[in-house]
CSV table of C-alpha atoms in Angstrom, one decimal:
chain,number,residue,atom,x,y,z
A,1,MET,CA,75.2,30.0,22.2
A,2,ARG,CA,71.5,29.4,21.6
A,3,LEU,CA,70.0,30.3,18.2
A,4,SER,CA,66.9,31.6,19.8
A,5,ASP,CA,68.9,34.6,20.9
A,6,ILE,CA,69.6,35.6,17.3
A,7,LYS,CA,68.2,38.9,16.3
A,8,LYS,CA,65.5,38.3,13.8
A,9,THR,CA,66.4,41.2,11.5
A,10,THR,CA,69.9,40.0,11.1
A,11,ALA,CA,68.8,36.5,10.4
A,12,PHE,CA,66.3,37.7,7.9
A,13,LEU,CA,68.8,39.8,5.9
A,14,CYS,CA,71.3,37.0,5.9
A,15,LEU,CA,68.6,34.5,4.8
A,16,LEU,CA,67.7,36.8,1.8
A,17,LEU,CA,71.3,36.9,0.7
A,18,SER,CA,71.7,33.1,0.9
A,19,VAL,CA,68.5,32.6,-1.0
A,20,SER,CA,69.7,34.9,-3.7
A,21,ALA,CA,73.0,33.0,-3.9
A,22,LEU,CA,71.2,29.7,-4.1
A,23,CYS,CA,69.0,30.7,-6.9
A,24,SER,CA,72.0,31.9,-9.0
A,25,CYS,CA,73.7,28.5,-8.7
A,26,GLY,CA,70.8,26.3,-9.9
A,27,ALA,CA,68.9,25.7,-6.7
A,28,PRO,CA,65.1,25.2,-7.0
A,29,GLN,CA,63.6,28.6,-7.9
A,30,ILE,CA,61.5,30.3,-5.3
A,31,MET,CA,58.0,31.1,-6.6
A,32,GLU,CA,56.6,34.6,-6.5
A,33,PRO,CA,54.2,35.3,-3.6
A,34,ASP,CA,50.5,34.4,-4.3
A,35,GLU,CA,48.9,37.8,-4.8
A,36,GLY,CA,45.3,36.5,-5.1
A,37,GLY,CA,45.0,34.0,-2.4
A,38,ASP,CA,43.8,33.7,1.1
A,39,GLY,CA,45.6,36.7,2.6
A,40,LYS,CA,48.4,34.5,4.2
A,41,GLU,CA,51.9,35.9,4.1
A,42,ASP,CA,54.3,33.6,2.3
A,43,VAL,CA,57.0,31.9,4.3
A,44,GLU,CA,60.5,31.3,2.8
A,45,LEU,CA,62.4,28.3,4.2
A,46,THR,CA,65.8,26.9,3.5
A,47,LEU,CA,66.6,23.2,3.5
A,48,TRP,CA,70.2,22.0,3.7
A,49,THR,CA,70.6,18.3,2.9
A,50,PHE,CA,73.5,16.0,3.2
A,51,PRO,CA,73.8,13.4,0.3
A,52,VAL,CA,71.4,10.8,1.7
A,53,GLY,CA,70.9,8.8,-1.4
A,54,ASN,CA,69.0,10.9,-4.0
A,55,TRP,CA,68.3,13.6,-1.4
A,56,GLY,CA,71.6,14.9,-2.7
A,57,ASN,CA,70.2,15.0,-6.2
A,58,PRO,CA,68.6,18.3,-7.1
A,59,THR,CA,66.2,16.7,-9.6
A,60,ALA,CA,64.9,14.2,-7.2
A,61,VAL,CA,64.4,16.8,-4.4
A,62,SER,CA,62.7,19.2,-6.8
A,63,ASN,CA,60.1,16.6,-7.6
A,64,ILE,CA,59.3,16.1,-4.0
A,65,LEU,CA,59.2,19.9,-3.3
A,66,TYR,CA,57.0,20.5,-6.4
A,67,SER,CA,54.2,18.4,-4.9
A,68,PHE,CA,54.6,20.1,-1.5
A,69,HIS,CA,54.4,23.6,-3.0
A,70,LYS,CA,51.2,22.6,-4.8
A,71,GLU,CA,49.6,21.7,-1.5
A,72,TYR,CA,51.2,24.5,0.5
A,73,PRO,CA,51.6,27.4,-2.0
A,74,ASP,CA,52.4,29.9,0.8
A,75,ILE,CA,55.5,27.9,2.0
A,76,HIS,CA,58.5,28.1,-0.4
A,77,ILE,CA,61.6,26.0,0.2
A,78,SER,CA,65.0,26.5,-1.4
A,79,VAL,CA,67.7,23.8,-1.1
A,80,GLU,CA,71.4,23.8,-0.5
A,81,TYR,CA,73.3,20.5,-1.1
A,82,LEU,CA,76.1,19.7,1.3
A,83,THR,CA,78.9,17.1,1.2
A,84,TYR,CA,80.4,15.1,4.0
A,85,ASP,CA,83.7,16.8,3.3
A,86,ASN,CA,82.4,20.3,4.0
A,87,GLY,CA,79.0,20.0,5.5
A,88,ASP,CA,79.9,20.2,9.2
A,89,GLU,CA,82.1,23.2,8.7
A,90,ARG,CA,79.4,25.0,6.6
A,91,ILE,CA,76.7,24.4,9.2
A,92,SER,CA,78.9,25.6,12.0
A,93,GLN,CA,79.9,28.7,10.1
A,94,ALA,CA,76.3,29.5,9.2
A,95,VAL,CA,75.3,29.3,12.8
A,96,LEU,CA,78.1,31.6,13.9
A,97,GLU,CA,77.1,34.1,11.2
A,98,ASN,CA,73.4,34.0,12.3
A,99,ARG,CA,72.2,32.4,9.0
A,100,ALA,CA,71.5,28.8,9.9
A,101,PRO,CA,69.1,26.9,7.6
A,102,ASP,CA,65.6,26.2,8.8
A,103,LEU,CA,65.7,22.5,8.0
A,104,VAL,CA,68.5,20.0,7.7
A,105,LEU,CA,68.5,16.4,6.6
A,106,GLU,CA,71.1,14.2,8.4
A,107,GLY,CA,71.5,11.6,11.2
A,108,PRO,CA,71.2,11.7,15.0
A,109,GLU,CA,75.0,11.8,15.5
A,110,ARG,CA,74.9,15.3,14.1
A,111,ILE,CA,71.4,16.6,14.7
A,112,VAL,CA,70.9,15.1,18.2
A,113,ALA,CA,74.3,14.5,19.7
A,114,ASN,CA,76.2,17.4,18.2
A,115,TRP,CA,73.9,20.3,17.3
A,116,GLY,CA,71.2,19.4,19.8
A,117,GLU,CA,73.8,19.1,22.5
A,118,LYS,CA,74.9,22.7,21.7
A,119,GLY,CA,71.3,24.0,22.0
A,120,TRP,CA,70.9,24.8,18.3
A,121,MET,CA,67.9,22.7,17.5
A,122,VAL,CA,64.1,22.9,18.0
A,123,ASP,CA,62.4,20.3,20.2
A,124,LEU,CA,60.2,18.3,17.9
A,125,SER,CA,58.3,16.4,20.6
A,126,ASP,CA,54.9,17.6,19.2
A,127,LEU,CA,55.6,15.9,15.9
A,128,TRP,CA,56.1,12.6,17.8
A,129,GLU,CA,52.5,12.7,19.0
A,130,SER,CA,51.0,11.7,15.7
A,131,ASP,CA,49.6,8.2,14.9
A,132,THR,CA,52.3,7.6,12.3
A,133,ALA,CA,55.1,8.6,14.7
A,134,GLY,CA,53.7,6.0,17.1
A,135,GLU,CA,54.6,3.4,14.5
A,136,ILE,CA,58.3,4.2,14.4
A,137,TYR,CA,60.5,1.5,15.6
A,138,GLU,CA,61.6,2.0,19.2
A,139,ASN,CA,65.4,1.8,18.5
A,140,ILE,CA,64.9,4.6,15.9
A,141,ARG,CA,62.8,6.6,18.4
A,142,ALA,CA,65.5,6.3,21.1
A,143,ALA,CA,68.2,7.5,18.7
A,144,CYS,CA,66.2,10.7,17.9
A,145,ARG,CA,65.6,11.5,21.6
A,146,TYR,CA,68.2,13.6,23.5
A,147,ARG,CA,69.0,12.5,27.1
A,148,ASP,CA,66.9,15.3,28.5
A,149,GLY,CA,63.8,13.9,26.7
A,150,ALA,CA,63.7,16.4,23.8
A,151,TYR,CA,63.3,15.0,20.3
A,152,TYR,CA,65.7,16.9,18.0
A,153,GLU,CA,65.2,14.7,14.9
A,154,PHE,CA,62.2,13.3,13.1
A,155,PRO,CA,63.4,10.2,11.2
A,156,ILE,CA,62.6,9.4,7.6
A,157,CYS,CA,64.7,6.4,6.6
A,158,MET,CA,67.2,3.8,7.9
A,159,SER,CA,69.7,1.3,6.7
A,160,ALA,CA,71.9,-1.4,8.2
A,161,HIS,CA,75.5,-1.8,7.2
A,162,CYS,CA,76.7,-5.2,6.3
A,163,MET,CA,79.7,-6.9,4.7
A,164,ALA,CA,80.1,-8.8,1.4
A,165,ILE,CA,81.9,-11.9,0.1
A,166,ASN,CA,83.0,-12.9,-3.3
A,167,TYR,CA,80.5,-15.8,-3.8
A,168,ASP,CA,82.4,-17.3,-6.8
A,169,MET,CA,85.7,-17.4,-4.8
A,170,PHE,CA,83.9,-19.0,-1.8
A,171,ARG,CA,82.4,-21.6,-4.0
A,172,GLU,CA,85.7,-22.5,-5.7
A,173,ALA,CA,87.4,-22.7,-2.3
A,174,GLY,CA,84.7,-24.9,-0.8
A,175,ALA,CA,83.8,-22.3,1.8
A,176,LEU,CA,80.0,-21.8,1.0
A,177,SER,CA,79.2,-24.5,3.5
A,178,TYR,CA,80.2,-22.1,6.3
A,179,ILE,CA,77.5,-19.5,5.5
A,180,ASP,CA,73.7,-19.6,5.7
A,181,GLU,CA,72.7,-18.4,2.2
A,182,GLU,CA,69.0,-18.0,3.1
A,183,THR,CA,69.5,-15.7,6.1
A,184,HIS,CA,72.9,-14.2,5.0
A,185,THR,CA,74.4,-15.1,8.4
A,186,TRP,CA,77.3,-17.1,9.7
A,187,THR,CA,78.9,-18.0,13.0
A,188,THR,CA,82.3,-17.0,14.3
A,189,GLU,CA,83.4,-20.6,13.9
A,190,GLY,CA,82.1,-20.6,10.3
A,191,PHE,CA,84.0,-17.4,9.6
A,192,ILE,CA,87.3,-19.0,11.0
A,193,GLN,CA,86.8,-22.1,8.8
A,194,ALA,CA,86.0,-20.0,5.7
A,195,VAL,CA,89.1,-17.9,6.1
A,196,ARG,CA,91.2,-21.1,6.4
A,197,ALA,CA,89.6,-22.6,3.3
A,198,LEU,CA,90.2,-19.5,1.3
A,199,THR,CA,93.8,-19.3,2.5
A,200,ALA,CA,94.4,-22.9,1.6
A,201,TYR,CA,92.8,-22.1,-1.8
A,202,GLY,CA,95.6,-19.6,-2.3
A,203,GLN,CA,93.9,-16.3,-1.6
A,204,GLU,CA,96.6,-14.2,0.3
A,205,ASN,CA,94.3,-11.4,1.4
A,206,VAL,CA,91.0,-12.9,2.5
A,207,GLY,CA,89.9,-9.9,4.5
A,208,ILE,CA,91.4,-6.4,5.1
A,209,ILE,CA,91.1,-4.4,8.3
A,210,TYR,CA,91.4,-1.0,6.8
A,211,CYS,CA,92.3,1.8,9.3
A,212,LYS,CA,93.8,4.8,7.5
A,213,ASN,CA,91.0,7.0,8.8
A,214,GLN,CA,87.4,6.8,10.1
A,215,SER,CA,85.7,6.1,6.7
A,216,GLY,CA,83.8,2.8,6.8
A,217,ASP,CA,84.5,2.4,10.5
A,218,GLN,CA,81.0,1.0,11.0
A,219,GLY,CA,82.2,-2.2,9.3
A,220,THR,CA,85.2,-2.9,11.5
A,221,ARG,CA,83.3,-2.0,14.6
A,222,ALA,CA,80.5,-4.5,13.8
A,223,LEU,CA,83.1,-7.1,12.9
A,224,VAL,CA,84.9,-6.9,16.2
A,225,ASN,CA,81.8,-6.5,18.3
A,226,ASN,CA,79.9,-9.5,16.8
A,227,LEU,CA,82.7,-12.1,16.9
A,228,TYR,CA,82.4,-12.7,20.6
A,229,GLY,CA,79.4,-10.7,21.8
A,230,GLY,CA,81.2,-7.5,22.6
A,231,THR,CA,79.7,-4.0,22.4
A,232,PHE,CA,81.0,-0.5,21.5
A,233,THR,CA,79.2,1.2,24.4
A,234,ASP,CA,77.1,0.3,27.4
A,235,GLU,CA,73.4,-0.4,26.9
A,236,ALA,CA,72.4,3.2,27.9
A,237,HIS,CA,75.0,4.7,25.6
A,238,THR,CA,76.8,6.6,28.4
A,239,HIS,CA,80.4,5.3,28.0
A,240,TYR,CA,82.6,3.2,25.7
A,241,THR,CA,83.3,-0.5,26.3
A,242,ILE,CA,86.0,-1.2,23.7
A,243,ASP,CA,88.4,-2.6,26.3
A,244,SER,CA,86.0,-5.4,27.2
A,245,LYS,CA,87.4,-9.0,27.3
A,246,GLU,CA,85.0,-9.9,24.4
A,247,ASN,CA,86.4,-7.2,22.2
A,248,GLN,CA,90.0,-7.9,23.1
A,249,LYS,CA,89.4,-11.6,22.3
A,250,ALA,CA,88.0,-10.7,18.9
A,251,LEU,CA,91.0,-8.4,18.1
A,252,GLU,CA,93.4,-11.2,19.2
A,253,LEU,CA,91.6,-13.6,16.8
A,254,LEU,CA,91.7,-11.2,13.8
A,255,TYR,CA,95.3,-10.2,14.4
A,256,GLY,CA,96.5,-13.8,14.6
A,257,MET,CA,94.6,-15.1,11.6
A,258,GLU,CA,96.4,-16.0,8.4
A,259,GLY,CA,94.5,-14.3,5.6
A,260,ILE,CA,93.3,-11.3,7.7
A,261,THR,CA,95.5,-8.2,7.1
A,262,PHE,CA,95.6,-5.1,9.3
A,263,ALA,CA,96.3,-2.2,6.9
A,264,PRO,CA,96.9,1.2,8.4
A,265,SER,CA,97.7,2.6,5.0
A,266,LEU,CA,94.3,1.7,3.5
A,267,SER,CA,91.0,3.5,3.7
A,268,SER,CA,87.6,1.7,3.3
A,269,VAL,CA,87.3,3.1,-0.2
A,270,GLU,CA,90.6,1.5,-1.1
A,271,ALA,CA,89.6,-1.7,0.5
A,272,ILE,CA,86.4,-1.8,-1.5
A,273,ASP,CA,88.4,-1.2,-4.6
A,274,LEU,CA,90.6,-4.2,-3.9
A,275,PHE,CA,87.6,-6.4,-3.2
A,276,CYS,CA,86.0,-5.4,-6.6
A,277,LYS,CA,89.4,-6.3,-8.2
A,278,LYS,CA,89.2,-9.7,-6.6
A,279,GLU,CA,92.3,-9.0,-4.6
A,280,SER,CA,90.4,-9.8,-1.4
A,281,ALA,CA,87.7,-12.4,-0.8
A,282,MET,CA,85.5,-10.3,1.5
A,283,CYS,CA,84.8,-6.7,2.3
A,284,PHE,CA,83.9,-5.4,5.7
A,285,CYS,CA,82.4,-2.1,4.5
A,286,TRP,CA,79.3,-2.7,2.4
A,287,ASN,CA,75.6,-1.8,1.9
A,288,SER,CA,73.1,-1.6,-0.9
A,289,SER,CA,74.3,1.9,-2.0
A,290,ILE,CA,77.9,0.8,-2.2
A,291,GLU,CA,77.0,-2.2,-4.4
A,292,ILE,CA,74.9,0.0,-6.7
A,293,GLN,CA,77.8,2.5,-7.0
A,294,GLN,CA,80.4,-0.1,-7.5
A,295,THR,CA,78.4,-1.8,-10.2
A,296,ILE,CA,78.1,1.5,-12.0
A,297,ASN,CA,81.8,2.3,-11.6
A,298,ASN,CA,83.0,-1.2,-12.4
A,299,PRO,CA,81.0,-2.5,-15.4
A,300,THR,CA,83.6,-5.3,-15.8
A,301,LEU,CA,82.8,-6.9,-12.4
A,302,ASP,CA,82.7,-10.6,-13.3
A,303,PHE,CA,81.9,-12.2,-9.9
A,304,GLU,CA,78.8,-12.5,-7.8
A,305,ILE,CA,78.7,-10.2,-4.8
A,306,PHE,CA,76.9,-11.8,-1.9
A,307,PRO,CA,76.0,-9.5,1.0
A,308,MET,CA,76.5,-11.0,4.5
A,309,ALA,CA,75.8,-10.1,8.1
A,310,PHE,CA,78.9,-10.1,10.3
A,311,PRO,CA,79.9,-13.4,11.9
A,312,THR,CA,78.6,-13.8,15.4
A,313,SER,CA,78.9,-16.1,18.4
A,314,GLU,CA,75.4,-15.2,19.5
A,315,ALA,CA,72.0,-16.1,18.1
A,316,ALA,CA,71.6,-13.2,15.7
A,317,PRO,CA,74.1,-10.6,14.4
A,318,LYS,CA,73.9,-7.0,15.6
A,319,LEU,CA,74.5,-4.6,12.7
A,320,GLN,CA,75.5,-0.9,12.8
A,321,GLY,CA,72.7,1.1,11.4
A,322,GLY,CA,72.2,4.5,9.7
A,323,ILE,CA,69.3,6.8,10.5
A,324,TRP,CA,68.4,9.9,8.5
A,325,GLY,CA,65.8,12.5,9.1
A,326,PHE,CA,64.9,16.2,9.6
A,327,GLY,CA,66.0,18.6,12.2
A,328,ILE,CA,64.9,22.3,12.6
A,329,PHE,CA,67.4,24.9,13.7
A,330,ASP,CA,66.1,27.2,16.4
A,331,THR,CA,66.4,30.6,14.6
A,332,GLY,CA,63.8,32.1,16.9
A,333,ALA,CA,61.5,32.8,13.9
A,334,GLU,CA,58.3,31.0,15.1
A,335,GLU,CA,56.5,31.3,11.8
A,336,ARG,CA,59.3,29.6,9.9
A,337,ILE,CA,59.7,26.9,12.6
A,338,GLU,CA,56.0,26.1,12.3
A,339,ALA,CA,56.2,26.0,8.5
A,340,ALA,CA,59.2,23.7,8.7
A,341,LYS,CA,57.1,21.4,10.9
A,342,THR,CA,54.4,21.5,8.3
A,343,PHE,CA,56.9,20.2,5.7
A,344,ILE,CA,58.0,17.3,8.0
A,345,ARG,CA,54.4,16.3,8.6
A,346,TYR,CA,53.7,16.4,4.9
A,347,ILE,CA,56.7,14.1,4.2
A,348,SER,CA,56.0,11.7,7.1
A,349,GLU,CA,52.2,11.3,7.6
A,350,ASN,CA,50.9,10.5,4.1
A,351,ASP,CA,52.0,7.0,3.0
A,352,THR,CA,52.3,7.9,-0.7
A,353,VAL,CA,54.5,10.9,-0.1
A,354,TYR,CA,56.4,9.1,2.6
A,355,THR,CA,57.1,6.2,0.3
A,356,ARG,CA,58.4,8.6,-2.4
A,357,ALA,CA,60.7,10.2,0.2
A,358,VAL,CA,62.1,6.9,1.4
A,359,ARG,CA,62.7,5.7,-2.2
A,360,ALA,CA,64.6,8.9,-2.9
A,361,SER,CA,67.0,7.9,-0.1
A,362,SER,CA,67.5,4.4,-1.5
A,363,TYR,CA,67.1,3.1,2.1
A,364,TRP,CA,64.2,1.7,4.1
A,365,PRO,CA,61.2,3.0,6.1
A,366,VAL,CA,61.5,3.7,9.9
A,367,ARG,CA,58.1,2.3,10.5
A,368,GLU,CA,55.9,-0.6,9.3
A,369,ILE,CA,54.6,0.1,5.9
A,370,GLU,CA,53.8,-1.9,2.8
A,371,ASP,CA,57.0,-3.3,1.2
A,372,ILE,CA,58.1,-0.4,-0.9
A,373,TYR,CA,60.6,-2.5,-2.8
A,374,GLU,CA,58.2,-5.4,-3.4
A,375,ASN,CA,59.2,-5.7,-7.1
A,376,ASP,CA,62.8,-4.9,-6.7
A,377,ILE,CA,64.8,-8.1,-6.2
A,378,PHE,CA,68.0,-6.3,-5.4
A,379,MET,CA,66.6,-4.1,-2.6
A,380,SER,CA,64.5,-7.0,-1.3
A,381,GLU,CA,67.7,-9.0,-0.8
A,382,TYR,CA,69.2,-6.2,1.3
A,383,SER,CA,66.0,-5.7,3.3
A,384,ILE,CA,66.8,-8.8,5.3
A,385,PHE,CA,69.5,-6.9,7.2
A,386,MET,CA,67.0,-4.4,8.6
A,387,SER,CA,65.9,-6.9,11.1
A,388,TYR,CA,69.5,-7.3,12.4
A,389,MET,CA,69.9,-3.5,13.2
A,390,ASP,CA,71.2,-2.9,16.7
A,391,SER,CA,70.6,0.1,18.9
A,392,TYR,CA,72.1,3.4,17.6
A,393,TYR,CA,75.1,4.1,19.8
A,394,GLN,CA,76.4,7.1,17.8
A,395,ILE,CA,74.6,9.4,20.2
A,396,THR,CA,77.0,8.5,23.1
A,397,PRO,CA,78.9,11.5,24.5
A,398,ASN,CA,82.2,12.3,22.8
A,399,TRP,CA,81.3,10.3,19.8
A,400,PRO,CA,83.7,12.2,17.4
A,401,GLN,CA,86.6,11.4,19.7
A,402,ALA,CA,85.6,7.8,20.0
A,403,ARG,CA,85.5,7.4,16.2
A,404,THR,CA,89.0,8.7,15.9
A,405,ALA,CA,90.2,6.5,18.8
A,406,TRP,CA,88.8,3.4,17.0
A,407,TRP,CA,90.7,3.6,13.8
A,408,GLN,CA,93.9,4.8,15.6
A,409,MET,CA,93.5,1.7,17.9
A,410,LEU,CA,93.3,-0.6,14.8
A,411,ALA,CA,96.4,1.1,13.3
A,412,LYS,CA,98.4,0.6,16.5
A,413,ILE,CA,97.5,-3.1,16.5
A,414,GLY,CA,98.5,-3.3,12.8
A,415,ALA,CA,101.8,-1.7,13.8
A,416,GLY,CA,102.4,-4.3,16.5
A,417,THR,CA,101.1,-2.6,19.7
A,418,ASP,CA,99.9,-5.2,22.2
A,419,ILE,CA,96.1,-5.3,22.2
A,420,PRO,CA,95.6,-4.6,26.0
A,421,GLU,CA,97.6,-1.4,25.5
A,422,ALA,CA,96.0,-0.4,22.2
A,423,VAL,CA,92.5,-0.5,23.5
A,424,LYS,CA,93.3,2.2,26.1
A,425,GLY,CA,92.6,5.9,25.4
A,426,PHE,CA,88.9,6.0,24.6
A,427,PRO,CA,87.1,9.1,25.8
A,428,SER,CA,85.4,9.0,29.2
A,429,PRO,CA,81.9,10.5,29.9
A,430,ASP,CA,81.8,14.3,30.6
């Protein structure tokens, strides 16, 4: 079903109802039409945003919208805040009921590989013709481009997921010599030696391979892929390569290591909690946002958290990244589509506004721009990981099925299934 086939009258009536509901539950108030102005008819837009840093915070988003409304008084945007527990279902339901939002903020695995695949999104190729768009990193550009050449997403921010170690415990166990503190990297051999040192020191759980569900799976994927140079997909992102000899070798290493525990009963959230309680020496699911949140939630943390890239047998680690940006649903309402593009241009093409938008995400720019965290020691420390970000393979066909197959594979290994058998069952290309 293509959204361009939606009847405009039905969409408009449903939109008015949704705007009314939003206003009653605390969403930014829609301003009254400008009666004195230039004769332009006001355009009402809806933005649905997943919790991408403070883009899930109504106060932060209202501040950004306030400046936009001042510059474009004839375009009014109301906001609905989604969660990852219900966001996908709410989007799908809205599309089926002909009341899709105009704008959505999320990543390419949804906007490009899911909703774009279904024909729900507007091709934003014209937005990619600007000078600022030409400065966007190529691996980010590739992730926003559908395989037919259409661009269904315009990116705003990015991050690279890493892992973390208990620096104090590493120091006490004599394991700091196995990491490069300046680059936050280590080799596969260094990882092996560090685990041995920590085990000898008396730490029973050095690292936990959590696999209760798909949460935090970017960490376990990067761990396995980096150890011996494996990959999750082929270079063109057309099929999955989990059963490669490199990945199987990495899984054999982890399963056979004293101090590394496969835990089918634990989620990434629970593994993070154990790390913060000093019940493990390292955590495979980490990034700057997690550290900020854990510091807030655990004011009694009494050890130094040291973020690390995943151990690798190659010259540089390849980290799993996150990309977030805007997509426009194809409602068939051309005036609203053009107004939505105006909003994206406003956010992305002015360096001052763009910097504010990126900071609201608590992530990093997708193009070269003056260091926006220059005076922030914490964020500057994490910025080193951006250079290790690998290509964005979450746009490979059948991605949701592959995610499920990954954690189920780890759980099977934890339950004793032979690794050559466990790595079978990943989805094939359509």
